[in-house]
PDB file of N, CA, C and O in Angstrom:
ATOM      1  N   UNK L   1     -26.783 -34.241  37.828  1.00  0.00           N
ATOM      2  CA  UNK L   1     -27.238 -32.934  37.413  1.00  0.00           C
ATOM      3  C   UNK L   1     -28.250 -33.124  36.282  1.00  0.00           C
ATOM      4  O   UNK L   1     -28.091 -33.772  35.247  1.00  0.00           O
ATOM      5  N   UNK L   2     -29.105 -32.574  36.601  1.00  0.00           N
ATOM      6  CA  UNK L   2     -30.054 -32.430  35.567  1.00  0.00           C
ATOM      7  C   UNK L   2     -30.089 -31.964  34.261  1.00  0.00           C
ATOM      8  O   UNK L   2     -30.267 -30.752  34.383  1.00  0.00           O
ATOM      9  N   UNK L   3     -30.018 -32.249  33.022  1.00  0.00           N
ATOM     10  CA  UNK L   3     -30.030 -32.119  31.635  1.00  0.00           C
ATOM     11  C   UNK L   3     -30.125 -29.979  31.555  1.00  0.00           C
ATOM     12  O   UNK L   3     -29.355 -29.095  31.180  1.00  0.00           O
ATOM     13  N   UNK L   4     -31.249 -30.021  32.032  1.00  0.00           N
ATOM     14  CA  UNK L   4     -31.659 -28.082  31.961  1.00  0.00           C
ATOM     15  C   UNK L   4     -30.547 -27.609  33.148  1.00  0.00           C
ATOM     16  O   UNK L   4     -30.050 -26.495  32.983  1.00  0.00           O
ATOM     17  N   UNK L   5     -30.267 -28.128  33.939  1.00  0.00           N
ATOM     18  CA  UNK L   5     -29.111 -27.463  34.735  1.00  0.00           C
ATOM     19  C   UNK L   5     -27.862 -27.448  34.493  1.00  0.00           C
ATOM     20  O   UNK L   5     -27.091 -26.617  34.973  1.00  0.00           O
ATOM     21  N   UNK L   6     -27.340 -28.939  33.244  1.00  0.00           N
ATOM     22  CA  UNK L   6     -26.461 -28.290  32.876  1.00  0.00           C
ATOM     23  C   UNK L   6     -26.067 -27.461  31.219  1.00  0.00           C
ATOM     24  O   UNK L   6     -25.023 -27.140  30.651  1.00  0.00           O
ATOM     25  N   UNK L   7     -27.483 -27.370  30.914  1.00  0.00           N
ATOM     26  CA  UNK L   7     -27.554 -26.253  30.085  1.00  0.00           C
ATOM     27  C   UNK L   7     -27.694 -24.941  30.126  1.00  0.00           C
ATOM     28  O   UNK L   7     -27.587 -24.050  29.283  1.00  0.00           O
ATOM     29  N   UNK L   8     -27.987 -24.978  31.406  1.00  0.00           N
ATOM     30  CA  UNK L   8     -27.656 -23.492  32.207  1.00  0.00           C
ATOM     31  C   UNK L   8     -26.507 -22.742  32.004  1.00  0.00           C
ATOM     32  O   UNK L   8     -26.300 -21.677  31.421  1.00  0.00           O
ATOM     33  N   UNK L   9     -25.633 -23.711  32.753  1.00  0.00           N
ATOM     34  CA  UNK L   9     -24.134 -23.550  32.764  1.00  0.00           C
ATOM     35  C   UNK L   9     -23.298 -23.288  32.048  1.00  0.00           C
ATOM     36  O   UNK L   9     -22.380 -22.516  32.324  1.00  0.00           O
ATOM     37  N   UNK L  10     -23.494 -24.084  30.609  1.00  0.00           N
ATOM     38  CA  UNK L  10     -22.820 -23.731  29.719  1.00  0.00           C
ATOM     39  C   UNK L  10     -23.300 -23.155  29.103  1.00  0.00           C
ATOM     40  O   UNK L  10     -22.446 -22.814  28.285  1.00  0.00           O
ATOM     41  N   UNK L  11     -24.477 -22.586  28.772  1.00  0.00           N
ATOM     42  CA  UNK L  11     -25.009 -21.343  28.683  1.00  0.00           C
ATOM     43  C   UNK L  11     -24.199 -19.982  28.881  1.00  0.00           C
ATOM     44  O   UNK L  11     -23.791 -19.225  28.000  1.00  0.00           O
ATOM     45  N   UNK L  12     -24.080 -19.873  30.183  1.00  0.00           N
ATOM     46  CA  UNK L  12     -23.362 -18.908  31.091  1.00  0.00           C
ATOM     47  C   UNK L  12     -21.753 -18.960  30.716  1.00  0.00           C
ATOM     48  O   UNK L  12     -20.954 -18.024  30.679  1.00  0.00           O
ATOM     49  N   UNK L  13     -21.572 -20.159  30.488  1.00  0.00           N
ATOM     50  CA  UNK L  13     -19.891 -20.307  30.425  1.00  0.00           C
ATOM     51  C   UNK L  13     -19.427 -19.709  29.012  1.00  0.00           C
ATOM     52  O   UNK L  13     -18.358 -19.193  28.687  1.00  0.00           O
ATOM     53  N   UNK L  14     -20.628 -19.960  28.264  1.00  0.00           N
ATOM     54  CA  UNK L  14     -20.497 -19.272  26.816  1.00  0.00           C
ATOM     55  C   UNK L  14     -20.297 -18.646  26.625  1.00  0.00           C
ATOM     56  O   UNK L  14     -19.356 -18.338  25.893  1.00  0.00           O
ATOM     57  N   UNK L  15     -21.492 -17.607  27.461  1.00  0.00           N
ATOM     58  CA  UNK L  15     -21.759 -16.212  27.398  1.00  0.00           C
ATOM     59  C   UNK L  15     -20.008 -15.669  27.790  1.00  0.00           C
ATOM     60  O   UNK L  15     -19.247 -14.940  27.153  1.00  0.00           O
ATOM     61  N   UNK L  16     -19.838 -16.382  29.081  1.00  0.00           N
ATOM     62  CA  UNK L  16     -18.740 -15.680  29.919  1.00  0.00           C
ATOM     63  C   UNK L  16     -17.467 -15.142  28.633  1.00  0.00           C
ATOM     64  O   UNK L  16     -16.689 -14.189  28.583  1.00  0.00           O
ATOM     65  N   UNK L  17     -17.759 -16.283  27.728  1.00  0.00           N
ATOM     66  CA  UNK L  17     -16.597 -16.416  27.094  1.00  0.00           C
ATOM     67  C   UNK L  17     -16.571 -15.512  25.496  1.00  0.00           C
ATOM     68  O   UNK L  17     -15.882 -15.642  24.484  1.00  0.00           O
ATOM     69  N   UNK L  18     -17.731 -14.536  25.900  1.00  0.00           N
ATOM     70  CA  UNK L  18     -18.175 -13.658  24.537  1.00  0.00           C
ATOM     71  C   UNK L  18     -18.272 -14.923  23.186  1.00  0.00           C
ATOM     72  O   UNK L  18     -17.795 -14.719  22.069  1.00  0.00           O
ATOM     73  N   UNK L  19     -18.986 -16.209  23.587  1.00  0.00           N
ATOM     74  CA  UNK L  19     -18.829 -16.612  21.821  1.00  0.00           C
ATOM     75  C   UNK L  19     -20.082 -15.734  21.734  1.00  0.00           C
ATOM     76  O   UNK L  19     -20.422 -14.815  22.480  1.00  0.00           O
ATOM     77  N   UNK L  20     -20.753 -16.286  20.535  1.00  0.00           N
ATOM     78  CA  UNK L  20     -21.417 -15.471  19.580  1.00  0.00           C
ATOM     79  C   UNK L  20     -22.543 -16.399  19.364  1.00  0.00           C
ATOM     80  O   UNK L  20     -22.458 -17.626  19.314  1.00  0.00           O
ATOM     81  N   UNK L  21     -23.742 -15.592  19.225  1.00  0.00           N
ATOM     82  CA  UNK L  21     -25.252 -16.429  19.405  1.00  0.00           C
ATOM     83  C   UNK L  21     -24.584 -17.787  18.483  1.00  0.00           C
ATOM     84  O   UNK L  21     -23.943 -18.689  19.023  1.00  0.00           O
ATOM     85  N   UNK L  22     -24.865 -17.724  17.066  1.00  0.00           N
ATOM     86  CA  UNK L  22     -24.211 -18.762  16.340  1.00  0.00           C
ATOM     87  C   UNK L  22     -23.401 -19.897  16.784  1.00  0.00           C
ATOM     88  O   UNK L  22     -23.702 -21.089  16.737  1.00  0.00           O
ATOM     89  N   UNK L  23     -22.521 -19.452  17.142  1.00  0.00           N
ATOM     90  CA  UNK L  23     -21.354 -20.533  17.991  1.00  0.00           C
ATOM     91  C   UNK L  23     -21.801 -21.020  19.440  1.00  0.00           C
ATOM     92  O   UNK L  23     -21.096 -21.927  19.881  1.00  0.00           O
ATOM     93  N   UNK L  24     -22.806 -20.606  20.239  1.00  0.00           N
ATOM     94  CA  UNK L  24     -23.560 -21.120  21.341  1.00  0.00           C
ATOM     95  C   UNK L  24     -24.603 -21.878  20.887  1.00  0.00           C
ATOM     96  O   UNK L  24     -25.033 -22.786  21.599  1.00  0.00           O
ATOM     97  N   UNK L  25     -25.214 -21.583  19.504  1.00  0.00           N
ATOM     98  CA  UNK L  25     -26.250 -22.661  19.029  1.00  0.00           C
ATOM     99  C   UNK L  25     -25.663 -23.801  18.824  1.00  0.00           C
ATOM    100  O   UNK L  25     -26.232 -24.836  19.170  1.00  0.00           O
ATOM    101  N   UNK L  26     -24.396 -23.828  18.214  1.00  0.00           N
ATOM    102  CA  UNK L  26     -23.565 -24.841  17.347  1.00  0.00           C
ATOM    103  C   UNK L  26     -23.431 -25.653  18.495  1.00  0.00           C
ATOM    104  O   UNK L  26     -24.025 -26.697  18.765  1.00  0.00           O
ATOM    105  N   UNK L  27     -22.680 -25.114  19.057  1.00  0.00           N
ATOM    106  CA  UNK L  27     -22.364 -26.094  20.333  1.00  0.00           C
ATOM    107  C   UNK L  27     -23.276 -26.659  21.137  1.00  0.00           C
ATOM    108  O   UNK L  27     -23.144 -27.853  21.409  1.00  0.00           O
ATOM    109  N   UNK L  28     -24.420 -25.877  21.690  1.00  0.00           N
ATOM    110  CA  UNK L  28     -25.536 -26.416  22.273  1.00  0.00           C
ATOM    111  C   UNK L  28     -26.039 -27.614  21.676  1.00  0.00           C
ATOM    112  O   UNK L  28     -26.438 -28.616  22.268  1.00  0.00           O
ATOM    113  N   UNK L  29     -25.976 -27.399  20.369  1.00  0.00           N
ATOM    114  CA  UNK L  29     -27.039 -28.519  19.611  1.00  0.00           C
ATOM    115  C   UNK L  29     -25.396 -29.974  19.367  1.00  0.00           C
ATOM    116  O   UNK L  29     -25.571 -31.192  19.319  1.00  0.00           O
ATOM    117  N   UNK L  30     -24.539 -29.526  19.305  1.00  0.00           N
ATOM    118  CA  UNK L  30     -23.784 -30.779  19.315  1.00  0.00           C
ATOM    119  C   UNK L  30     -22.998 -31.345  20.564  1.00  0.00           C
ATOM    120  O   UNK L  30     -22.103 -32.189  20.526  1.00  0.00           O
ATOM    121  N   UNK L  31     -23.584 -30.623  21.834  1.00  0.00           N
ATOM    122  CA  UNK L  31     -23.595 -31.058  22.645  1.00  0.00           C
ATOM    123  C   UNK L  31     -24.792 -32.275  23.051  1.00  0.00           C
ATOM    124  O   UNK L  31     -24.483 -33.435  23.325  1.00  0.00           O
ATOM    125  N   UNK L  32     -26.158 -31.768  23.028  1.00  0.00           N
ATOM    126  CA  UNK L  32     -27.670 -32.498  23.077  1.00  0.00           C
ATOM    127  C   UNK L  32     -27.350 -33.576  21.972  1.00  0.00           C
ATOM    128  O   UNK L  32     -28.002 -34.608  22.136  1.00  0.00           O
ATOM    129  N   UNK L  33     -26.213 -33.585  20.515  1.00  0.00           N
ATOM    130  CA  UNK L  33     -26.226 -34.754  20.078  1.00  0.00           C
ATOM    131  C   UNK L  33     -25.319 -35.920  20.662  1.00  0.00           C
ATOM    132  O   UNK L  33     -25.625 -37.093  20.872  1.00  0.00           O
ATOM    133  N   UNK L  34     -24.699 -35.580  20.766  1.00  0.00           N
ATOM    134  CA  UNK L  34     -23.705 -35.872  21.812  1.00  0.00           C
ATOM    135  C   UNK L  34     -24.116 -37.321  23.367  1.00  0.00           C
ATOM    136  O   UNK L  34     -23.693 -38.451  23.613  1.00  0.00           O
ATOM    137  N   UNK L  35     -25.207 -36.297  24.066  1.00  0.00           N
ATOM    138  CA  UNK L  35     -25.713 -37.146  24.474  1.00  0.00           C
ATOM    139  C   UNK L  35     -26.770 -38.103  24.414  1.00  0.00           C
ATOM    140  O   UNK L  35     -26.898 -38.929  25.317  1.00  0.00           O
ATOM    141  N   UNK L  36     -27.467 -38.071  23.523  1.00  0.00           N
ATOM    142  CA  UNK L  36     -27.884 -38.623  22.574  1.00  0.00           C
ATOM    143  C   UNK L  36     -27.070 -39.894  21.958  1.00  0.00           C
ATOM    144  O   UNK L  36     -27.446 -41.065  21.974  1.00  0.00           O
ATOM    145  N   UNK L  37     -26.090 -39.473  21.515  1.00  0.00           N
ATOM    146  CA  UNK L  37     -24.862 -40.982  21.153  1.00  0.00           C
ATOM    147  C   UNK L  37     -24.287 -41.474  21.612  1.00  0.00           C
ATOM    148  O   UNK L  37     -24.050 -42.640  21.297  1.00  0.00           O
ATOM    149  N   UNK L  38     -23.624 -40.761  22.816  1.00  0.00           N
ATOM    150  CA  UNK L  38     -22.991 -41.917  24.216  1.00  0.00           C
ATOM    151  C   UNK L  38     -23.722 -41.462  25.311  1.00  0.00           C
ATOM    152  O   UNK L  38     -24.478 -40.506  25.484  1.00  0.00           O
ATOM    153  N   UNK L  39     -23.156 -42.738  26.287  1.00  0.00           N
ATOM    154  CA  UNK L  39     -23.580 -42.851  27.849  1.00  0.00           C
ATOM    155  C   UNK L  39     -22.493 -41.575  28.161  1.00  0.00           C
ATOM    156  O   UNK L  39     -21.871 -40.753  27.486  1.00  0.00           O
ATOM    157  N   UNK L  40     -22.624 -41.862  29.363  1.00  0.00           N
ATOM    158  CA  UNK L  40     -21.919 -40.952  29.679  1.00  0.00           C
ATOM    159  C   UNK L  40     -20.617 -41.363  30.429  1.00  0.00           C
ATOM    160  O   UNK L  40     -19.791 -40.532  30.804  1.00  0.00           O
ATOM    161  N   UNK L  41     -20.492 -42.723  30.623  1.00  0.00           N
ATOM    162  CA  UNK L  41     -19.104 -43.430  30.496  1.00  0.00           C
ATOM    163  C   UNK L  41     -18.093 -43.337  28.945  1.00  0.00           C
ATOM    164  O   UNK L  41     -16.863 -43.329  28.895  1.00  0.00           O
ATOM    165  N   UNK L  42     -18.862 -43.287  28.018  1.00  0.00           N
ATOM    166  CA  UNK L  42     -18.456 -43.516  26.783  1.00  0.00           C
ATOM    167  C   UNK L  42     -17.966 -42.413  25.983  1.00  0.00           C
ATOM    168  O   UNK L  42     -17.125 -42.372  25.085  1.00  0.00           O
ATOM    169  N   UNK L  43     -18.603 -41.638  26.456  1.00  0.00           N
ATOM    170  CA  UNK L  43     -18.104 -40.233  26.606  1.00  0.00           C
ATOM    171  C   UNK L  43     -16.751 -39.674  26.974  1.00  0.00           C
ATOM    172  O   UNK L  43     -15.916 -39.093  26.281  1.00  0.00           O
ATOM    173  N   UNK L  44     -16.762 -40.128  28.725  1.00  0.00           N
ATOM    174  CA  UNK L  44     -15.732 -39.760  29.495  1.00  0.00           C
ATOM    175  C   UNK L  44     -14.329 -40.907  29.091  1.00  0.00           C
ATOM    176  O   UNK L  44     -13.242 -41.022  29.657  1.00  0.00           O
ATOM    177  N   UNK L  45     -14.825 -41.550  28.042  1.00  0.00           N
ATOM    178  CA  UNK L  45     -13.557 -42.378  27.862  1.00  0.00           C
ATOM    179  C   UNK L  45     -12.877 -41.536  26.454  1.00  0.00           C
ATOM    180  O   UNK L  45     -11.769 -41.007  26.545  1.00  0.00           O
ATOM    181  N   UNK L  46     -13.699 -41.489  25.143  1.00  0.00           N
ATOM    182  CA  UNK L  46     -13.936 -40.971  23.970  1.00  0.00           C
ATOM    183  C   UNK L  46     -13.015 -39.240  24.428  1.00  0.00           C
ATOM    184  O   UNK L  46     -12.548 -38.639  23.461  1.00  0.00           O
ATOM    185  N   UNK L  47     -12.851 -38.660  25.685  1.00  0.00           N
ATOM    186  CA  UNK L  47     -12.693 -37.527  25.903  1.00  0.00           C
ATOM    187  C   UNK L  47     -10.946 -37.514  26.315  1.00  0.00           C
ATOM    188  O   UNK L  47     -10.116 -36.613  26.198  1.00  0.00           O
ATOM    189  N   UNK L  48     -10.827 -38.879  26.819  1.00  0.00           N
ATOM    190  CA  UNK L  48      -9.043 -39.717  27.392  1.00  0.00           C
ATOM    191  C   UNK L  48      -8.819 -39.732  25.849  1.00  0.00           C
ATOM    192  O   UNK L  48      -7.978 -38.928  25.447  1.00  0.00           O
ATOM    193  N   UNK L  49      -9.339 -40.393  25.065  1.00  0.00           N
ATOM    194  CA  UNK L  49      -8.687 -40.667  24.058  1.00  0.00           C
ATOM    195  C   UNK L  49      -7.941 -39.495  23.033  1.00  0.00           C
ATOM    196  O   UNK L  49      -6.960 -39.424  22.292  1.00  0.00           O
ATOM    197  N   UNK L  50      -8.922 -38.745  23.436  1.00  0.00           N
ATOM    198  CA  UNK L  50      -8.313 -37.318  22.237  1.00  0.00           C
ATOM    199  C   UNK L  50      -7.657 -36.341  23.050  1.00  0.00           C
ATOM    200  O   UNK L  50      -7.972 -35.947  24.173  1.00  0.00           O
ATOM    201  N   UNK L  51      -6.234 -35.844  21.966  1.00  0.00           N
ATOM    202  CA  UNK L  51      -5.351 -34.612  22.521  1.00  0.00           C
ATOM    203  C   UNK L  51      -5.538 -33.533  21.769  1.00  0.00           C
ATOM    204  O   UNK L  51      -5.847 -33.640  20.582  1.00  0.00           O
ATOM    205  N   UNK L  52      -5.351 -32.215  22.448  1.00  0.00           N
ATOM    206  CA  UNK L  52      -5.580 -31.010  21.753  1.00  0.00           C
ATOM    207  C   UNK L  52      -3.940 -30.778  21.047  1.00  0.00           C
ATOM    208  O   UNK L  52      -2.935 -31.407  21.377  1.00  0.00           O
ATOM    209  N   UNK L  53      -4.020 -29.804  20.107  1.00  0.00           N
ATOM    210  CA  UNK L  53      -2.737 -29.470  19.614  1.00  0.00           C
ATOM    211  C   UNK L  53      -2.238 -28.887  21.081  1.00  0.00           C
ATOM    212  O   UNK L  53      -3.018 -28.399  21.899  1.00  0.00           O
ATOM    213  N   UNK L  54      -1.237 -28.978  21.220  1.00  0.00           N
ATOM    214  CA  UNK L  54      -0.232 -28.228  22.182  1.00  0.00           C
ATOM    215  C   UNK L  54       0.074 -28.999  23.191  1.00  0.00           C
ATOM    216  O   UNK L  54       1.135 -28.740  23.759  1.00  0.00           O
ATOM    217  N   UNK L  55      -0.524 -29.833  23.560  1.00  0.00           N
ATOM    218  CA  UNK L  55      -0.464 -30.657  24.951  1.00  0.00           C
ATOM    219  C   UNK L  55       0.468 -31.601  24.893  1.00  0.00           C
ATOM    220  O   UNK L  55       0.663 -32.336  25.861  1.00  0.00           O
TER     221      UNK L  55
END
């Protein structure tokens, strides 16, 4: 998937989710850093490693 396609998405998923211009910037931009700092193996490992409260 292409970089702008999947900024589309979560775009939309944002929206879906009423955040708030602010909190769609936040995330947008530490998402783009994001990939920027890992592959995208390194990522999907970095993502195993961490638990949310509740789980």
């Amino acid at each position: 998937m292409k970089e702008a396609s999947f900024f589309c998405y979560l775009e939309q998923a944002l929206k879906n989710l009423h955040a708030g211009d602010a909190l769609r910037f936040n995330i947008e931009g530490e998402v783009k850093r994001l990939m920027k700092l890992y592959s995208e193996e390194e990522i999907c490992e970095k993502v195993k490693e961490v638990t949310f409260k509740g789980e």
